[in-house]
Amino acid sequence: MGARDPHELVGVVMAELREMGLDSKVRVSHSGYALHLQPANSSKAVAVRYLCGIMGVSCNDVVYIGDSDTDVDVMDVVGYGVAVSNATDELKRRARIVLDKPSGRGVLIS
């Protein structure tokens, strides 16, 4: 299969999930890099809260670095939301800090 528009891919996967009767149980999104399938009641924010709870760490003490709309919900959970320079506009609006370099170069220590 060749490259496809991310919205088209999400639609194709959702159609398949509907045929299997799983469309209400699985959330489908695209980050610009990958197609994400996860339980409907799950999110990155839910995972961060859970991990903080089992590690005994306050979410306010967590730094989270993201680049896409799949990271937006986490910005409301952590104390320090960070976006790399090539992040989506929505993520940049939610982040406390926007780095001046893209992707991994934004956080690379040299």
GROMACS .gro file of C-alpha atoms in nm:
model
  110
    1MET     CA    1   0.000   0.000   0.000
    2GLY     CA    2   0.139   0.340  -0.098
    3ALA     CA    3   0.136   0.653   0.111
    4ARG     CA    4  -0.211   0.780   0.194
    5ASP     CA    5  -0.359   1.087   0.350
    6PRO     CA    6  -0.369   1.039   0.730
    7HIS     CA    7  -0.741   1.125   0.749
    8GLU     CA    8  -0.811   0.867   0.479
    9LEU     CA    9  -0.617   0.603   0.674
   10VAL     CA   10  -0.810   0.678   0.992
   11GLY     CA   11  -1.133   0.641   0.794
   12VAL     CA   12  -1.027   0.308   0.643
   13VAL     CA   13  -0.931   0.167   0.982
   14MET     CA   14  -1.252   0.295   1.143
   15ALA     CA   15  -1.457   0.128   0.867
   16GLU     CA   16  -1.280  -0.202   0.935
   17LEU     CA   17  -1.337  -0.166   1.308
   18ARG     CA   18  -1.707  -0.096   1.244
   19GLU     CA   19  -1.733  -0.419   1.042
   20MET     CA   20  -1.578  -0.607   1.335
   21GLY     CA   21  -1.807  -0.435   1.586
   22LEU     CA   22  -1.511  -0.271   1.759
   23ASP     CA   23  -1.555   0.093   1.657
   24SER     CA   24  -1.690   0.192   2.000
   25LYS     CA   25  -1.402   0.018   2.177
   26VAL     CA   26  -1.103   0.150   1.982
   27ARG     CA   27  -0.995   0.509   1.922
   28VAL     CA   28  -0.799   0.576   1.601
   29SER     CA   29  -0.582   0.879   1.542
   30HIS     CA   30  -0.284   0.981   1.333
   31SER     CA   31   0.008   1.177   1.473
   32GLY     CA   32   0.159   1.276   1.140
   33TYR     CA   33   0.409   0.994   1.177
   34ALA     CA   34   0.202   0.692   1.274
   35LEU     CA   35  -0.147   0.556   1.303
   36HIS     CA   36  -0.246   0.510   1.669
   37LEU     CA   37  -0.503   0.257   1.790
   38GLN     CA   38  -0.585   0.252   2.158
   39PRO     CA   39  -0.873   0.155   2.386
   40ALA     CA   40  -1.151   0.414   2.370
   41ASN     CA   41  -1.121   0.494   2.742
   42SER     CA   42  -0.744   0.536   2.728
   43SER     CA   43  -0.510   0.823   2.644
   44LYS     CA   44  -0.156   0.938   2.703
   45ALA     CA   45  -0.287   1.156   2.988
   46VAL     CA   46  -0.448   0.853   3.153
   47ALA     CA   47  -0.118   0.665   3.121
   48VAL     CA   48   0.086   0.951   3.270
   49ARG     CA   49  -0.154   0.983   3.565
   50TYR     CA   50  -0.138   0.607   3.623
   51LEU     CA   51   0.242   0.593   3.607
   52CYS     CA   52   0.276   0.891   3.840
   53GLY     CA   53   0.044   0.719   4.085
   54ILE     CA   54   0.234   0.391   4.094
   55MET     CA   55   0.569   0.570   4.116
   56GLY     CA   56   0.452   0.812   4.384
   57VAL     CA   57   0.539   1.118   4.174
   58SER     CA   58   0.321   1.426   4.143
   59CYS     CA   59   0.214   1.491   3.783
   60ASN     CA   60   0.307   1.854   3.852
   61ASP     CA   61   0.672   1.743   3.872
   62VAL     CA   62   0.668   1.575   3.531
   63VAL     CA   63   0.817   1.714   3.211
   64TYR     CA   64   0.653   1.579   2.895
   65ILE     CA   65   0.786   1.647   2.547
   66GLY     CA   66   0.559   1.607   2.247
   67ASP     CA   67   0.512   1.693   1.882
   68SER     CA   68   0.156   1.617   1.775
   69ASP     CA   69  -0.210   1.649   1.864
   70THR     CA   70  -0.192   1.301   2.022
   71ASP     CA   71   0.011   1.472   2.298
   72VAL     CA   72  -0.229   1.761   2.365
   73ASP     CA   73  -0.422   1.599   2.651
   74VAL     CA   74  -0.102   1.536   2.845
   75MET     CA   75  -0.018   1.906   2.853
   76ASP     CA   76  -0.313   1.960   3.089
   77VAL     CA   77  -0.185   1.687   3.325
   78VAL     CA   78   0.187   1.752   3.365
   79GLY     CA   79   0.362   2.044   3.529
   80TYR     CA   80   0.590   2.119   3.236
   81GLY     CA   81   0.457   2.054   2.889
   82VAL     CA   82   0.718   2.100   2.618
   83ALA     CA   83   0.674   2.107   2.240
   84VAL     CA   84   0.947   2.069   1.980
   85SER     CA   85   0.962   2.339   1.711
   86ASN     CA   86   0.788   2.125   1.447
   87ALA     CA   87   0.498   2.036   1.678
   88THR     CA   88   0.141   2.107   1.576
   89ASP     CA   89   0.011   2.456   1.645
   90GLU     CA   90  -0.238   2.325   1.901
   91LEU     CA   91   0.034   2.150   2.098
   92LYS     CA   92   0.252   2.461   2.091
   93ARG     CA   93  -0.038   2.665   2.233
   94ARG     CA   94  -0.078   2.419   2.522
   95ALA     CA   95   0.293   2.378   2.601
   96ARG     CA   96   0.471   2.588   2.864
   97ILE     CA   97   0.790   2.575   2.658
   98VAL     CA   98   0.842   2.551   2.280
   99LEU     CA   99   1.190   2.440   2.182
  100ASP     CA  100   1.376   2.603   1.894
  101LYS     CA  101   1.469   2.279   1.715
  102PRO     CA  102   1.253   2.003   1.562
  103SER     CA  103   1.194   1.644   1.670
  104GLY     CA  104   1.479   1.475   1.855
  105ARG     CA  105   1.715   1.764   1.782
  106GLY     CA  106   1.497   1.976   2.007
  107VAL     CA  107   1.599   1.771   2.309
  108LEU     CA  108   1.944   1.650   2.202
  109ILE     CA  109   2.220   1.725   2.449
  110SER     CA  110   2.551   1.763   2.271
   0.00000   0.00000   0.00000
